[in-house]
Amino acid sequence: MEDVELNTTDLPHSAITSYSGYIYQGKIAVLHCLRLIEQLGQDTRVMLLQIESIDDFAILNPDRTCRSLHQVKARKNRLFNDYIPDVNKQIEKANLHEGAEAFFHISINLNDMPSGFDQDYAPIKFYPYFNTSDQETNYCSLGDVDRFIEHQLSKTFNSLEPVENYKRSNDYLERCRRCLEDIVLKHVI
């Protein structure tokens, strides 16, 4: 079968862009949760993932206080200035949840990042992703998100069960990623 590219601009009132944004947002939530599990291990069993309530997604502590807030943007805009209203809204949300980390997730590298971002827009931070070579980057493209998740799955399995080598095979990692995404998608629907 021939690959067909769907041009959403030809479709009146299409929800495809919104839907793909929700899918991406769920994938980013999975990626973040896997990283938390790698870093904190069993302590994450009492945390909660909350989708589309406080923020695009949030991680809650056992006492229901907010551990982290996450705003996810999968836009084509490459200029930081186009994101300023969303960053300012994120600052307002962060101020309501004292002590919570506040992350801004983007899907493309921005061209005009202000040099004083960390000071001028505190407490917001651009989420630090790690590519498949474990190099830090401040964005995760729609085309890379599945690979980033599978790479993080491998690292998470390695930290929890270093002896279970089959859990790092490409096929196993892909199946696990799809299962985790399905769980998140069912909760969103």
mmCIF file of C-alpha atoms in Angstrom:
data_model
loop_
_atom_site.group_PDB
_atom_site.id
_atom_site.type_symbol
_atom_site.label_atom_id
_atom_site.label_comp_id
_atom_site.label_asym_id
_atom_site.label_seq_id
_atom_site.Cartn_x
_atom_site.Cartn_y
_atom_site.Cartn_z
ATOM 1 C CA MET A 1 0.000 0.000 0.000
ATOM 2 C CA GLU A 2 1.278 3.435 -0.864
ATOM 3 C CA ASP A 3 1.904 5.901 1.980
ATOM 4 C CA VAL A 4 -0.488 8.818 1.822
ATOM 5 C CA GLU A 5 0.204 12.102 3.558
ATOM 6 C CA LEU A 6 -2.910 13.683 4.992
ATOM 7 C CA ASN A 7 -3.062 17.434 4.520
ATOM 8 C CA THR A 8 -5.230 18.702 7.382
ATOM 9 C CA THR A 9 -5.478 22.175 5.851
ATOM 10 C CA ASP A 10 -7.778 20.691 3.166
ATOM 11 C CA LEU A 11 -10.185 19.360 5.791
ATOM 12 C CA PRO A 12 -12.715 21.821 7.168
ATOM 13 C CA HIS A 13 -13.076 21.689 10.956
ATOM 14 C CA SER A 14 -10.617 18.819 11.309
ATOM 15 C CA ALA A 15 -9.812 17.574 14.798
ATOM 16 C CA ILE A 16 -6.758 15.659 13.594
ATOM 17 C CA THR A 17 -4.290 18.273 14.834
ATOM 18 C CA SER A 18 -5.900 18.398 18.292
ATOM 19 C CA TYR A 19 -6.063 14.616 18.493
ATOM 20 C CA SER A 20 -2.417 14.173 17.531
ATOM 21 C CA GLY A 21 -1.532 16.800 20.147
ATOM 22 C CA TYR A 22 -3.283 14.740 22.838
ATOM 23 C CA ILE A 23 -1.501 11.603 21.657
ATOM 24 C CA TYR A 24 1.854 13.399 21.813
ATOM 25 C CA GLN A 25 1.005 14.778 25.256
ATOM 26 C CA GLY A 26 0.268 11.229 26.496
ATOM 27 C CA LYS A 27 3.532 9.951 25.069
ATOM 28 C CA ILE A 28 5.448 12.728 26.838
ATOM 29 C CA ALA A 29 3.690 11.795 30.099
ATOM 30 C CA VAL A 30 4.790 8.172 29.626
ATOM 31 C CA LEU A 31 8.356 9.289 28.944
ATOM 32 C CA HIS A 32 8.446 11.444 32.074
ATOM 33 C CA CYS A 33 6.954 8.714 34.268
ATOM 34 C CA LEU A 34 9.531 6.208 33.040
ATOM 35 C CA ARG A 35 12.299 8.634 33.901
ATOM 36 C CA LEU A 36 10.839 9.089 37.399
ATOM 37 C CA ILE A 37 10.708 5.316 37.856
ATOM 38 C CA GLU A 38 14.349 5.037 36.784
ATOM 39 C CA GLN A 39 15.393 7.789 39.200
ATOM 40 C CA LEU A 40 13.179 7.001 42.202
ATOM 41 C CA GLY A 41 12.366 3.309 41.817
ATOM 42 C CA GLN A 42 9.773 1.965 44.258
ATOM 43 C CA ASP A 43 9.038 5.450 45.646
ATOM 44 C CA THR A 44 7.047 6.169 42.484
ATOM 45 C CA ARG A 45 4.437 3.519 43.355
ATOM 46 C CA VAL A 46 2.598 6.038 45.550
ATOM 47 C CA MET A 47 2.675 8.912 43.050
ATOM 48 C CA LEU A 48 -0.167 9.672 40.665
ATOM 49 C CA LEU A 49 -0.205 10.757 37.048
ATOM 50 C CA GLN A 50 -2.993 13.249 36.480
ATOM 51 C CA ILE A 51 -3.889 14.126 32.897
ATOM 52 C CA GLU A 52 -5.699 17.299 31.784
ATOM 53 C CA SER A 53 -6.623 18.672 35.160
ATOM 54 C CA ILE A 54 -4.095 20.940 36.866
ATOM 55 C CA ASP A 55 -2.047 21.055 33.672
ATOM 56 C CA ASP A 56 -1.559 19.025 30.500
ATOM 57 C CA PHE A 57 -0.279 16.466 32.955
ATOM 58 C CA ALA A 58 0.930 16.576 36.527
ATOM 59 C CA ILE A 59 2.631 14.239 38.960
ATOM 60 C CA LEU A 60 1.027 14.195 42.388
ATOM 61 C CA ASN A 61 2.571 13.133 45.683
ATOM 62 C CA PRO A 62 0.752 10.631 47.931
ATOM 63 C CA ASP A 63 -0.854 13.531 49.845
ATOM 64 C CA ARG A 64 -2.208 14.865 46.508
ATOM 65 C CA THR A 65 0.104 17.874 46.487
ATOM 66 C CA CYS A 66 1.650 18.611 43.149
ATOM 67 C CA ARG A 67 5.179 17.313 42.581
ATOM 68 C CA SER A 68 5.466 18.605 39.003
ATOM 69 C CA LEU A 69 3.416 20.443 36.387
ATOM 70 C CA HIS A 70 3.857 19.802 32.679
ATOM 71 C CA GLN A 71 2.735 21.966 29.780
ATOM 72 C CA VAL A 72 3.199 20.204 26.411
ATOM 73 C CA LYS A 73 3.311 22.059 23.093
ATOM 74 C CA ALA A 74 3.619 20.295 19.736
ATOM 75 C CA ARG A 75 3.592 23.287 17.430
ATOM 76 C CA LYS A 76 5.342 24.224 14.230
ATOM 77 C CA ASN A 77 6.253 27.685 15.555
ATOM 78 C CA ARG A 78 10.020 28.008 15.934
ATOM 79 C CA LEU A 79 10.078 31.375 17.710
ATOM 80 C CA PHE A 80 10.122 31.551 21.491
ATOM 81 C CA ASN A 81 7.988 34.701 21.342
ATOM 82 C CA ASP A 82 5.084 32.594 20.033
ATOM 83 C CA TYR A 83 5.166 30.584 23.284
ATOM 84 C CA ILE A 84 5.356 33.492 25.762
ATOM 85 C CA PRO A 85 1.600 33.544 26.586
ATOM 86 C CA ASP A 86 1.725 29.812 27.393
ATOM 87 C CA VAL A 87 4.895 30.187 29.440
ATOM 88 C CA ASN A 88 3.261 33.005 31.426
ATOM 89 C CA LYS A 89 0.183 30.835 32.099
ATOM 90 C CA GLN A 90 2.532 28.084 33.283
ATOM 91 C CA ILE A 91 4.189 30.535 35.689
ATOM 92 C CA GLU A 92 0.758 31.393 37.130
ATOM 93 C CA LYS A 93 -0.045 27.694 37.627
ATOM 94 C CA ALA A 94 3.346 27.054 39.215
ATOM 95 C CA ASN A 95 2.780 29.904 41.672
ATOM 96 C CA LEU A 96 -0.420 28.175 42.805
ATOM 97 C CA HIS A 97 1.489 24.973 43.600
ATOM 98 C CA GLU A 98 4.371 25.989 45.819
ATOM 99 C CA GLY A 99 7.309 23.603 45.685
ATOM 100 C CA ALA A 100 6.202 21.887 42.481
ATOM 101 C CA GLU A 101 8.575 21.767 39.553
ATOM 102 C CA ALA A 102 7.114 23.357 36.420
ATOM 103 C CA PHE A 103 8.180 22.055 33.027
ATOM 104 C CA PHE A 104 7.498 23.306 29.536
ATOM 105 C CA HIS A 105 7.759 20.610 26.848
ATOM 106 C CA ILE A 106 8.332 21.494 23.201
ATOM 107 C CA SER A 107 8.536 19.395 20.054
ATOM 108 C CA ILE A 108 10.947 21.568 18.073
ATOM 109 C CA ASN A 109 14.092 23.541 18.776
ATOM 110 C CA LEU A 110 13.303 27.231 19.242
ATOM 111 C CA ASN A 111 15.402 29.816 17.417
ATOM 112 C CA ASP A 112 15.219 32.880 19.640
ATOM 113 C CA MET A 113 15.574 31.557 23.187
ATOM 114 C CA PRO A 114 16.373 34.432 25.545
ATOM 115 C CA SER A 115 19.730 34.031 27.263
ATOM 116 C CA GLY A 116 18.185 34.883 30.632
ATOM 117 C CA PHE A 117 15.272 32.444 30.375
ATOM 118 C CA ASP A 118 16.016 30.672 33.678
ATOM 119 C CA GLN A 119 15.935 33.956 35.614
ATOM 120 C CA ASP A 120 13.247 35.804 33.650
ATOM 121 C CA TYR A 121 10.717 32.962 33.554
ATOM 122 C CA ALA A 122 11.407 31.149 36.836
ATOM 123 C CA PRO A 123 10.252 28.709 38.047
ATOM 124 C CA ILE A 124 9.546 27.342 34.542
ATOM 125 C CA LYS A 125 12.165 25.088 32.992
ATOM 126 C CA PHE A 126 12.296 23.604 29.540
ATOM 127 C CA TYR A 127 12.132 19.864 30.033
ATOM 128 C CA PRO A 128 15.523 18.186 29.597
ATOM 129 C CA TYR A 129 15.154 15.209 27.243
ATOM 130 C CA PHE A 130 17.830 12.664 26.527
ATOM 131 C CA ASN A 131 18.152 11.307 23.026
ATOM 132 C CA THR A 132 19.116 7.724 22.213
ATOM 133 C CA SER A 133 22.799 8.648 22.696
ATOM 134 C CA ASP A 134 21.979 10.083 26.143
ATOM 135 C CA GLN A 135 22.776 13.606 24.983
ATOM 136 C CA GLU A 136 20.579 16.277 26.563
ATOM 137 C CA THR A 137 18.247 18.274 24.359
ATOM 138 C CA ASN A 138 15.439 20.692 25.248
ATOM 139 C CA TYR A 139 12.916 19.309 22.754
ATOM 140 C CA CYS A 140 11.484 15.998 21.606
ATOM 141 C CA SER A 141 10.133 15.924 18.072
ATOM 142 C CA LEU A 142 7.018 14.018 17.138
ATOM 143 C CA GLY A 143 9.213 11.767 14.993
ATOM 144 C CA ASP A 144 11.576 10.974 17.881
ATOM 145 C CA VAL A 145 9.177 10.507 20.783
ATOM 146 C CA ASP A 146 8.718 6.744 20.285
ATOM 147 C CA ARG A 147 12.491 6.187 20.130
ATOM 148 C CA PHE A 148 13.016 8.370 23.215
ATOM 149 C CA ILE A 149 10.402 6.340 25.128
ATOM 150 C CA GLU A 150 11.922 3.010 24.101
ATOM 151 C CA HIS A 151 15.383 4.242 25.055
ATOM 152 C CA GLN A 152 14.064 5.383 28.439
ATOM 153 C CA LEU A 153 12.271 2.053 28.890
ATOM 154 C CA SER A 154 15.593 0.263 28.373
ATOM 155 C CA LYS A 155 17.298 2.495 30.945
ATOM 156 C CA THR A 156 14.427 2.025 33.395
ATOM 157 C CA PHE A 157 14.438 -1.759 33.018
ATOM 158 C CA ASN A 158 18.211 -1.743 33.444
ATOM 159 C CA SER A 159 17.963 0.196 36.707
ATOM 160 C CA LEU A 160 15.174 -2.012 38.098
ATOM 161 C CA GLU A 161 16.152 -5.424 36.719
ATOM 162 C CA PRO A 162 19.698 -5.382 35.333
ATOM 163 C CA VAL A 163 19.711 -9.157 34.808
ATOM 164 C CA GLU A 164 16.653 -9.297 32.532
ATOM 165 C CA ASN A 165 18.399 -8.778 29.165
ATOM 166 C CA TYR A 166 15.386 -9.764 27.045
ATOM 167 C CA LYS A 167 13.676 -6.588 28.305
ATOM 168 C CA ARG A 168 16.073 -4.524 26.252
ATOM 169 C CA SER A 169 15.334 -6.147 22.898
ATOM 170 C CA ASN A 170 13.846 -3.766 20.350
ATOM 171 C CA ASP A 171 10.702 -5.874 19.941
ATOM 172 C CA TYR A 172 10.056 -6.054 23.695
ATOM 173 C CA LEU A 173 10.646 -2.326 24.159
ATOM 174 C CA GLU A 174 8.264 -1.458 21.324
ATOM 175 C CA ARG A 175 5.531 -3.731 22.728
ATOM 176 C CA CYS A 176 5.954 -2.219 26.203
ATOM 177 C CA ARG A 177 5.797 1.309 24.797
ATOM 178 C CA ARG A 178 2.593 0.532 22.920
ATOM 179 C CA CYS A 179 1.003 -1.017 26.028
ATOM 180 C CA LEU A 180 1.874 1.996 28.180
ATOM 181 C CA GLU A 181 0.551 4.392 25.556
ATOM 182 C CA ASP A 182 -2.691 2.383 25.341
ATOM 183 C CA ILE A 183 -3.148 2.648 29.112
ATOM 184 C CA VAL A 184 -2.766 6.435 28.998
ATOM 185 C CA LEU A 185 -4.997 6.732 25.932
ATOM 186 C CA LYS A 186 -7.793 4.737 27.605
ATOM 187 C CA HIS A 187 -7.722 7.111 30.568
ATOM 188 C CA VAL A 188 -7.871 10.147 28.300
ATOM 189 C CA ILE A 189 -10.805 8.729 26.325
#
